[in-house]
Amino acid sequence: MRKIVMATAMLAMALPLAAQGGMGKMDMTKKIEGSGKLPEGWMVRFDPPRPNRPAAKIEEVDVRTMGNGIHFTTGPAGIYYNPKDMASGVYAIEATFSAKKSLMHEAYGIFIGGANLQDPTQSYLYFEIRPGMGDSILIQHRNGDDAKKMDKIAAWTSTDGAVHTDDAADGHSTNTLKIHVAPTAVHFYVNGKMVKEVKKSDLMGAATDGQTGIRINHNSDLHVEWKGVSK
C-alpha cells in the first residue's frame, strides 16, 4: 500500500512538469531569417535570454520599412527605438499596430523613460495589449535584466471595450496606443480612450524622461505606424 501511495504522489508531481514542458515546446521562438539590418537610425535590445540559452541575434528578426510604417516579423522579443525619439517633461507618444492574423497570447506596445537600454541596468516603462487574449492592458516597469524584478504597475486589466480584439473571422486587428505624460501623472490611451491614469508617485521608480519606442514580443507579425514624440 505504501508503494502505491508513493507512486501516486510521484505521478501527481510529474504531470504538471510534463504539462509545462509541453507548453514550452508549443511556445518555442520561431526561427526567422532576417537581413541583419534595421531601418536607418533604429536600434534593438532583445530580452535577456533564458538560462542556458544563447543571446538573440539581429538576424533572428526581420524589420523593414514598408509603406507608411515599419513591419516586424520576430523571432525573439525586444524593444526597438530610434535615439532621436528622446522625450522629457510634458509630451506624448503614439503608434498604430496592425496584425493580419491573430498573434494569440503575444503582446505588443510602446514604452517611455528608457535608460541604459544596452546594459544589464536597462530601465523603461511599457504599455502593452494582447488582442488575441481579449480586452486588457498591461503597464509594467522593466527594472534591469532580471525578469523577477519587473514592477507591475497595472497587471492585465480590462479596458471596457477599448481594445479592438482579434476579428472572429480572420484574426486581424488594428489598435492605436498612446502614452501622455502630464506634470504629475501619466495617461494611457487605447484607440482614443483613456484606459488608465497613474500618478508619477505610483510608477514604482520608473522614469518618464528618456528614450521612447516600441515593444514587440516574440513570434509576432505586425505592421507599426510609429508617430513618435509630440508636445
PDB file of C-alpha atoms in Angstrom:
ATOM      1  CA  MET A   1       0.000   0.000   0.000  1.00  0.00           C
ATOM      2  CA  ARG A   2       2.840   2.372   0.877  1.00  0.00           C
ATOM      3  CA  LYS A   3       4.433   1.799  -2.537  1.00  0.00           C
ATOM      4  CA  ILE A   4       1.153   2.564  -4.269  1.00  0.00           C
ATOM      5  CA  VAL A   5       0.750   5.821  -2.333  1.00  0.00           C
ATOM      6  CA  MET A   6       4.325   6.884  -3.159  1.00  0.00           C
ATOM      7  CA  ALA A   7       3.886   6.021  -6.837  1.00  0.00           C
ATOM      8  CA  THR A   8       0.660   8.025  -6.991  1.00  0.00           C
ATOM      9  CA  ALA A   9       2.334  11.048  -5.373  1.00  0.00           C
ATOM     10  CA  MET A  10       5.254  10.901  -7.808  1.00  0.00           C
ATOM     11  CA  LEU A  11       2.854  10.722 -10.751  1.00  0.00           C
ATOM     12  CA  ALA A  12       0.925  13.735  -9.449  1.00  0.00           C
ATOM     13  CA  MET A  13       4.172  15.710  -9.293  1.00  0.00           C
ATOM     14  CA  ALA A  14       5.266  14.623 -12.758  1.00  0.00           C
ATOM     15  CA  LEU A  15       2.070  15.606 -14.584  1.00  0.00           C
ATOM     16  CA  PRO A  16       2.389  19.398 -14.022  1.00  0.00           C
ATOM     17  CA  LEU A  17       6.043  19.249 -15.058  1.00  0.00           C
ATOM     18  CA  ALA A  18       5.120  17.386 -18.208  1.00  0.00           C
ATOM     19  CA  ALA A  19       2.446  19.960 -18.947  1.00  0.00           C
ATOM     20  CA  GLN A  20       4.976  22.757 -18.505  1.00  0.00           C
ATOM     21  CA  GLY A  21       7.319  21.035 -20.867  1.00  0.00           C
ATOM     22  CA  GLY A  22       4.572  20.677 -23.425  1.00  0.00           C
ATOM     23  CA  MET A  23       3.709  24.356 -23.158  1.00  0.00           C
ATOM     24  CA  GLY A  24       7.378  25.224 -23.595  1.00  0.00           C
ATOM     25  CA  LYS A  25       7.503  23.260 -26.840  1.00  0.00           C
ATOM     26  CA  MET A  26       4.332  24.916 -28.134  1.00  0.00           C
ATOM     27  CA  ASP A  27       5.717  28.357 -27.321  1.00  0.00           C
ATOM     28  CA  MET A  28       9.208  27.989 -28.761  1.00  0.00           C
ATOM     29  CA  THR A  29      10.609  31.068 -30.507  1.00  0.00           C
ATOM     30  CA  LYS A  30      10.131  30.795 -34.244  1.00  0.00           C
ATOM     31  CA  LYS A  31      13.158  30.730 -36.498  1.00  0.00           C
ATOM     32  CA  ILE A  32      13.225  33.879 -38.605  1.00  0.00           C
ATOM     33  CA  GLU A  33      15.876  34.628 -41.210  1.00  0.00           C
ATOM     34  CA  GLY A  34      16.221  38.389 -41.267  1.00  0.00           C
ATOM     35  CA  SER A  35      18.505  40.697 -43.213  1.00  0.00           C
ATOM     36  CA  GLY A  36      20.652  41.509 -40.186  1.00  0.00           C
ATOM     37  CA  LYS A  37      19.708  45.172 -40.591  1.00  0.00           C
ATOM     38  CA  LEU A  38      17.209  47.616 -39.108  1.00  0.00           C
ATOM     39  CA  PRO A  39      15.663  50.719 -40.688  1.00  0.00           C
ATOM     40  CA  GLU A  40      18.104  53.624 -40.684  1.00  0.00           C
ATOM     41  CA  GLY A  41      18.666  55.089 -37.226  1.00  0.00           C
ATOM     42  CA  TRP A  42      16.868  52.301 -35.331  1.00  0.00           C
ATOM     43  CA  MET A  43      18.308  50.078 -32.610  1.00  0.00           C
ATOM     44  CA  VAL A  44      17.130  46.924 -30.841  1.00  0.00           C
ATOM     45  CA  ARG A  45      17.552  45.473 -27.361  1.00  0.00           C
ATOM     46  CA  PHE A  46      16.407  41.873 -27.134  1.00  0.00           C
ATOM     47  CA  ASP A  47      15.039  40.498 -23.896  1.00  0.00           C
ATOM     48  CA  PRO A  48      17.695  38.771 -21.767  1.00  0.00           C
ATOM     49  CA  PRO A  49      17.981  35.087 -22.738  1.00  0.00           C
ATOM     50  CA  ARG A  50      16.612  32.370 -20.519  1.00  0.00           C
ATOM     51  CA  PRO A  51      19.167  30.310 -18.575  1.00  0.00           C
ATOM     52  CA  ASN A  52      21.339  28.124 -20.795  1.00  0.00           C
ATOM     53  CA  ARG A  53      20.008  29.832 -23.941  1.00  0.00           C
ATOM     54  CA  PRO A  54      22.178  31.855 -26.354  1.00  0.00           C
ATOM     55  CA  ALA A  55      21.576  35.588 -26.683  1.00  0.00           C
ATOM     56  CA  ALA A  56      19.344  36.597 -29.593  1.00  0.00           C
ATOM     57  CA  LYS A  57      20.876  37.976 -32.786  1.00  0.00           C
ATOM     58  CA  ILE A  58      19.637  40.639 -35.170  1.00  0.00           C
ATOM     59  CA  GLU A  59      19.417  38.006 -37.928  1.00  0.00           C
ATOM     60  CA  GLU A  60      16.610  36.337 -35.939  1.00  0.00           C
ATOM     61  CA  VAL A  61      14.145  39.131 -36.690  1.00  0.00           C
ATOM     62  CA  ASP A  62      13.077  40.770 -39.930  1.00  0.00           C
ATOM     63  CA  VAL A  63      12.400  44.501 -39.503  1.00  0.00           C
ATOM     64  CA  ARG A  64      11.984  46.712 -42.525  1.00  0.00           C
ATOM     65  CA  THR A  65      10.385  49.953 -43.671  1.00  0.00           C
ATOM     66  CA  MET A  66       7.195  49.134 -45.530  1.00  0.00           C
ATOM     67  CA  GLY A  67       4.663  51.612 -46.856  1.00  0.00           C
ATOM     68  CA  ASN A  68       3.863  54.169 -44.165  1.00  0.00           C
ATOM     69  CA  GLY A  69       5.419  52.254 -41.296  1.00  0.00           C
ATOM     70  CA  ILE A  70       7.744  49.500 -40.129  1.00  0.00           C
ATOM     71  CA  HIS A  71       6.973  45.808 -40.437  1.00  0.00           C
ATOM     72  CA  PHE A  72       8.175  43.486 -37.682  1.00  0.00           C
ATOM     73  CA  THR A  73       8.490  39.728 -38.058  1.00  0.00           C
ATOM     74  CA  THR A  74      10.030  38.221 -34.934  1.00  0.00           C
ATOM     75  CA  GLY A  75      11.760  35.635 -33.550  1.00  0.00           C
ATOM     76  CA  PRO A  76      12.860  36.874 -30.169  1.00  0.00           C
ATOM     77  CA  ALA A  77      11.118  39.571 -28.113  1.00  0.00           C
ATOM     78  CA  GLY A  78      12.629  43.002 -27.635  1.00  0.00           C
ATOM     79  CA  ILE A  79      12.328  46.761 -27.810  1.00  0.00           C
ATOM     80  CA  TYR A  80      13.049  48.918 -30.850  1.00  0.00           C
ATOM     81  CA  TYR A  81      13.905  52.592 -30.747  1.00  0.00           C
ATOM     82  CA  ASN A  82      15.470  55.495 -32.593  1.00  0.00           C
ATOM     83  CA  PRO A  83      17.795  57.648 -30.431  1.00  0.00           C
ATOM     84  CA  LYS A  84      16.213  60.778 -31.903  1.00  0.00           C
ATOM     85  CA  ASP A  85      12.971  59.901 -30.099  1.00  0.00           C
ATOM     86  CA  MET A  86      14.081  61.084 -26.657  1.00  0.00           C
ATOM     87  CA  ALA A  87      11.439  62.892 -24.613  1.00  0.00           C
ATOM     88  CA  SER A  88      11.141  64.833 -21.370  1.00  0.00           C
ATOM     89  CA  GLY A  89       8.677  66.988 -19.484  1.00  0.00           C
ATOM     90  CA  VAL A  90       5.156  67.046 -20.894  1.00  0.00           C
ATOM     91  CA  TYR A  91       4.790  65.046 -24.126  1.00  0.00           C
ATOM     92  CA  ALA A  92       3.015  62.166 -25.842  1.00  0.00           C
ATOM     93  CA  ILE A  93       3.995  59.161 -27.952  1.00  0.00           C
ATOM     94  CA  GLU A  94       1.695  57.175 -30.219  1.00  0.00           C
ATOM     95  CA  ALA A  95       1.758  54.153 -32.541  1.00  0.00           C
ATOM     96  CA  THR A  96      -0.795  52.170 -34.539  1.00  0.00           C
ATOM     97  CA  PHE A  97      -0.364  48.379 -34.684  1.00  0.00           C
ATOM     98  CA  SER A  98      -1.943  46.174 -37.348  1.00  0.00           C
ATOM     99  CA  ALA A  99      -1.891  42.379 -37.436  1.00  0.00           C
ATOM    100  CA  LYS A 100      -3.294  40.454 -40.410  1.00  0.00           C
ATOM    101  CA  LYS A 101      -3.784  37.359 -38.293  1.00  0.00           C
ATOM    102  CA  SER A 102      -4.065  36.617 -34.590  1.00  0.00           C
ATOM    103  CA  LEU A 103      -0.894  36.681 -32.503  1.00  0.00           C
ATOM    104  CA  MET A 104      -2.712  34.558 -29.912  1.00  0.00           C
ATOM    105  CA  HIS A 105      -1.254  35.302 -26.453  1.00  0.00           C
ATOM    106  CA  GLU A 106       1.591  37.543 -27.672  1.00  0.00           C
ATOM    107  CA  ALA A 107       1.596  41.195 -26.605  1.00  0.00           C
ATOM    108  CA  TYR A 108       2.970  44.415 -28.072  1.00  0.00           C
ATOM    109  CA  GLY A 109       3.051  48.104 -27.239  1.00  0.00           C
ATOM    110  CA  ILE A 110       5.084  51.240 -26.625  1.00  0.00           C
ATOM    111  CA  PHE A 111       7.492  52.456 -23.960  1.00  0.00           C
ATOM    112  CA  ILE A 112       8.829  55.637 -22.359  1.00  0.00           C
ATOM    113  CA  GLY A 113      11.532  56.593 -19.868  1.00  0.00           C
ATOM    114  CA  GLY A 114      14.175  54.340 -21.385  1.00  0.00           C
ATOM    115  CA  ALA A 115      17.683  54.442 -19.904  1.00  0.00           C
ATOM    116  CA  ASN A 116      20.781  52.218 -20.152  1.00  0.00           C
ATOM    117  CA  LEU A 117      18.947  50.173 -22.757  1.00  0.00           C
ATOM    118  CA  GLN A 118      22.008  48.233 -23.879  1.00  0.00           C
ATOM    119  CA  ASP A 119      23.171  47.445 -20.332  1.00  0.00           C
ATOM    120  CA  PRO A 120      22.089  44.989 -17.600  1.00  0.00           C
ATOM    121  CA  THR A 121      20.677  48.010 -15.728  1.00  0.00           C
ATOM    122  CA  GLN A 122      18.187  48.761 -18.517  1.00  0.00           C
ATOM    123  CA  SER A 123      15.032  50.552 -17.430  1.00  0.00           C
ATOM    124  CA  TYR A 124      11.831  51.523 -19.225  1.00  0.00           C
ATOM    125  CA  LEU A 125       8.095  51.834 -18.635  1.00  0.00           C
ATOM    126  CA  TYR A 126       5.953  49.966 -21.130  1.00  0.00           C
ATOM    127  CA  PHE A 127       2.296  49.719 -22.088  1.00  0.00           C
ATOM    128  CA  GLU A 128       1.006  46.622 -23.897  1.00  0.00           C
ATOM    129  CA  ILE A 129      -2.103  44.921 -25.229  1.00  0.00           C
ATOM    130  CA  ARG A 130      -2.747  41.363 -26.493  1.00  0.00           C
ATOM    131  CA  PRO A 131      -5.876  41.398 -28.700  1.00  0.00           C
ATOM    132  CA  GLY A 132      -5.745  37.640 -29.152  1.00  0.00           C
ATOM    133  CA  MET A 133      -6.463  37.163 -25.446  1.00  0.00           C
ATOM    134  CA  GLY A 134      -9.203  39.756 -25.066  1.00  0.00           C
ATOM    135  CA  ASP A 135      -9.734  43.321 -23.949  1.00  0.00           C
ATOM    136  CA  SER A 136      -6.975  44.155 -21.452  1.00  0.00           C
ATOM    137  CA  ILE A 137      -3.807  46.201 -20.913  1.00  0.00           C
ATOM    138  CA  LEU A 138      -0.515  45.755 -19.070  1.00  0.00           C
ATOM    139  CA  ILE A 139       1.616  48.584 -17.643  1.00  0.00           C
ATOM    140  CA  GLN A 140       4.969  47.453 -16.343  1.00  0.00           C
ATOM    141  CA  HIS A 141       8.421  48.748 -15.421  1.00  0.00           C
ATOM    142  CA  ARG A 142      11.415  46.720 -16.552  1.00  0.00           C
ATOM    143  CA  ASN A 143      13.956  47.384 -13.847  1.00  0.00           C
ATOM    144  CA  GLY A 144      17.128  45.643 -15.013  1.00  0.00           C
ATOM    145  CA  ASP A 145      17.721  42.328 -16.764  1.00  0.00           C
ATOM    146  CA  ASP A 146      16.249  40.151 -14.021  1.00  0.00           C
ATOM    147  CA  ALA A 147      12.662  39.354 -15.019  1.00  0.00           C
ATOM    148  CA  LYS A 148      11.830  38.759 -11.356  1.00  0.00           C
ATOM    149  CA  LYS A 149      12.345  42.480 -10.739  1.00  0.00           C
ATOM    150  CA  MET A 150       9.617  43.565 -13.144  1.00  0.00           C
ATOM    151  CA  ASP A 151       7.372  46.113 -11.423  1.00  0.00           C
ATOM    152  CA  LYS A 152       3.714  45.571 -12.370  1.00  0.00           C
ATOM    153  CA  ILE A 153       2.003  48.935 -12.203  1.00  0.00           C
ATOM    154  CA  ALA A 154      -1.200  47.587 -13.760  1.00  0.00           C
ATOM    155  CA  ALA A 155      -1.458  43.832 -14.248  1.00  0.00           C
ATOM    156  CA  TRP A 156      -3.629  42.671 -17.138  1.00  0.00           C
ATOM    157  CA  THR A 157      -6.675  44.893 -16.654  1.00  0.00           C
ATOM    158  CA  SER A 158      -9.910  45.224 -18.671  1.00  0.00           C
ATOM    159  CA  THR A 159     -10.433  48.407 -20.700  1.00  0.00           C
ATOM    160  CA  ASP A 160     -14.225  48.020 -21.018  1.00  0.00           C
ATOM    161  CA  GLY A 161     -14.089  47.624 -24.774  1.00  0.00           C
ATOM    162  CA  ALA A 162     -11.290  49.990 -25.810  1.00  0.00           C
ATOM    163  CA  VAL A 163      -9.072  47.258 -27.283  1.00  0.00           C
ATOM    164  CA  HIS A 164     -10.062  46.031 -30.741  1.00  0.00           C
ATOM    165  CA  THR A 165      -9.785  42.295 -30.179  1.00  0.00           C
ATOM    166  CA  ASP A 166      -8.988  39.839 -32.966  1.00  0.00           C
ATOM    167  CA  ASP A 167     -11.619  39.538 -35.675  1.00  0.00           C
ATOM    168  CA  ALA A 168     -13.593  36.315 -35.290  1.00  0.00           C
ATOM    169  CA  ALA A 169     -13.347  35.515 -38.995  1.00  0.00           C
ATOM    170  CA  ASP A 170      -9.699  36.028 -39.901  1.00  0.00           C
ATOM    171  CA  GLY A 171      -7.938  37.119 -36.679  1.00  0.00           C
ATOM    172  CA  HIS A 172      -6.879  40.582 -37.848  1.00  0.00           C
ATOM    173  CA  SER A 173      -6.823  43.577 -35.505  1.00  0.00           C
ATOM    174  CA  THR A 174      -5.728  47.223 -35.519  1.00  0.00           C
ATOM    175  CA  ASN A 175      -5.107  49.287 -32.383  1.00  0.00           C
ATOM    176  CA  THR A 176      -3.629  52.699 -31.636  1.00  0.00           C
ATOM    177  CA  LEU A 177      -1.770  53.126 -28.350  1.00  0.00           C
ATOM    178  CA  LYS A 178      -0.798  56.439 -26.800  1.00  0.00           C
ATOM    179  CA  ILE A 179       1.035  57.488 -23.651  1.00  0.00           C
ATOM    180  CA  HIS A 180       0.625  61.082 -22.492  1.00  0.00           C
ATOM    181  CA  VAL A 181       2.968  62.377 -19.795  1.00  0.00           C
ATOM    182  CA  ALA A 182       1.464  65.240 -17.792  1.00  0.00           C
ATOM    183  CA  PRO A 183       3.154  67.224 -14.988  1.00  0.00           C
ATOM    184  CA  THR A 184       2.026  64.896 -12.182  1.00  0.00           C
ATOM    185  CA  ALA A 185       0.540  61.841 -13.907  1.00  0.00           C
ATOM    186  CA  VAL A 186       0.782  59.566 -16.933  1.00  0.00           C
ATOM    187  CA  HIS A 187      -2.259  58.822 -19.095  1.00  0.00           C
ATOM    188  CA  PHE A 188      -2.607  55.645 -21.150  1.00  0.00           C
ATOM    189  CA  TYR A 189      -4.903  55.521 -24.186  1.00  0.00           C
ATOM    190  CA  VAL A 190      -6.206  52.772 -26.469  1.00  0.00           C
ATOM    191  CA  ASN A 191      -7.936  53.863 -29.670  1.00  0.00           C
ATOM    192  CA  GLY A 192      -8.552  57.353 -28.310  1.00  0.00           C
ATOM    193  CA  LYS A 193      -9.974  56.252 -24.956  1.00  0.00           C
ATOM    194  CA  MET A 194      -8.051  56.885 -21.741  1.00  0.00           C
ATOM    195  CA  VAL A 195      -7.896  53.496 -20.043  1.00  0.00           C
ATOM    196  CA  LYS A 196      -5.606  54.310 -17.130  1.00  0.00           C
ATOM    197  CA  GLU A 197      -4.218  57.278 -15.231  1.00  0.00           C
ATOM    198  CA  VAL A 198      -1.228  56.693 -12.965  1.00  0.00           C
ATOM    199  CA  LYS A 199       0.268  59.289 -10.676  1.00  0.00           C
ATOM    200  CA  LYS A 200       4.005  59.688 -11.148  1.00  0.00           C
ATOM    201  CA  SER A 201       4.411  58.885  -7.466  1.00  0.00           C
ATOM    202  CA  ASP A 202       2.859  55.450  -8.177  1.00  0.00           C
ATOM    203  CA  LEU A 203       5.216  54.467 -11.005  1.00  0.00           C
ATOM    204  CA  MET A 204       7.372  52.338  -8.673  1.00  0.00           C
ATOM    205  CA  GLY A 205      10.525  54.246  -9.526  1.00  0.00           C
ATOM    206  CA  ALA A 206      10.040  54.269 -13.303  1.00  0.00           C
ATOM    207  CA  ALA A 207      11.167  57.441 -15.046  1.00  0.00           C
ATOM    208  CA  THR A 208       9.150  59.305 -17.661  1.00  0.00           C
ATOM    209  CA  ASP A 209      12.065  61.261 -19.154  1.00  0.00           C
ATOM    210  CA  GLY A 210      14.243  59.281 -21.552  1.00  0.00           C
ATOM    211  CA  GLN A 211      14.116  57.110 -24.630  1.00  0.00           C
ATOM    212  CA  THR A 212      10.788  56.188 -26.206  1.00  0.00           C
ATOM    213  CA  GLY A 213       9.988  53.393 -28.607  1.00  0.00           C
ATOM    214  CA  ILE A 214       8.182  50.165 -29.460  1.00  0.00           C
ATOM    215  CA  ARG A 215       7.995  46.800 -27.700  1.00  0.00           C
ATOM    216  CA  ILE A 216       7.293  43.617 -29.703  1.00  0.00           C
ATOM    217  CA  ASN A 217       7.002  40.182 -28.120  1.00  0.00           C
ATOM    218  CA  HIS A 218       8.360  37.061 -29.754  1.00  0.00           C
ATOM    219  CA  ASN A 219       6.685  35.234 -32.665  1.00  0.00           C
ATOM    220  CA  SER A 220       4.956  38.386 -33.890  1.00  0.00           C
ATOM    221  CA  ASP A 221       3.993  39.634 -37.344  1.00  0.00           C
ATOM    222  CA  LEU A 222       2.999  43.301 -37.088  1.00  0.00           C
ATOM    223  CA  HIS A 223       2.893  46.484 -39.127  1.00  0.00           C
ATOM    224  CA  VAL A 224       3.548  49.553 -36.976  1.00  0.00           C
ATOM    225  CA  GLU A 225       2.931  53.205 -37.798  1.00  0.00           C
ATOM    226  CA  TRP A 226       5.219  54.892 -35.295  1.00  0.00           C
ATOM    227  CA  LYS A 227       4.161  58.515 -34.837  1.00  0.00           C
ATOM    228  CA  GLY A 228       6.982  59.331 -32.424  1.00  0.00           C
ATOM    229  CA  VAL A 229       7.065  62.130 -29.878  1.00  0.00           C
ATOM    230  CA  SER A 230       4.739  65.113 -29.831  1.00  0.00           C
ATOM    231  CA  LYS A 231       4.368  68.011 -27.401  1.00  0.00           C
TER     232      LYS A 231
END
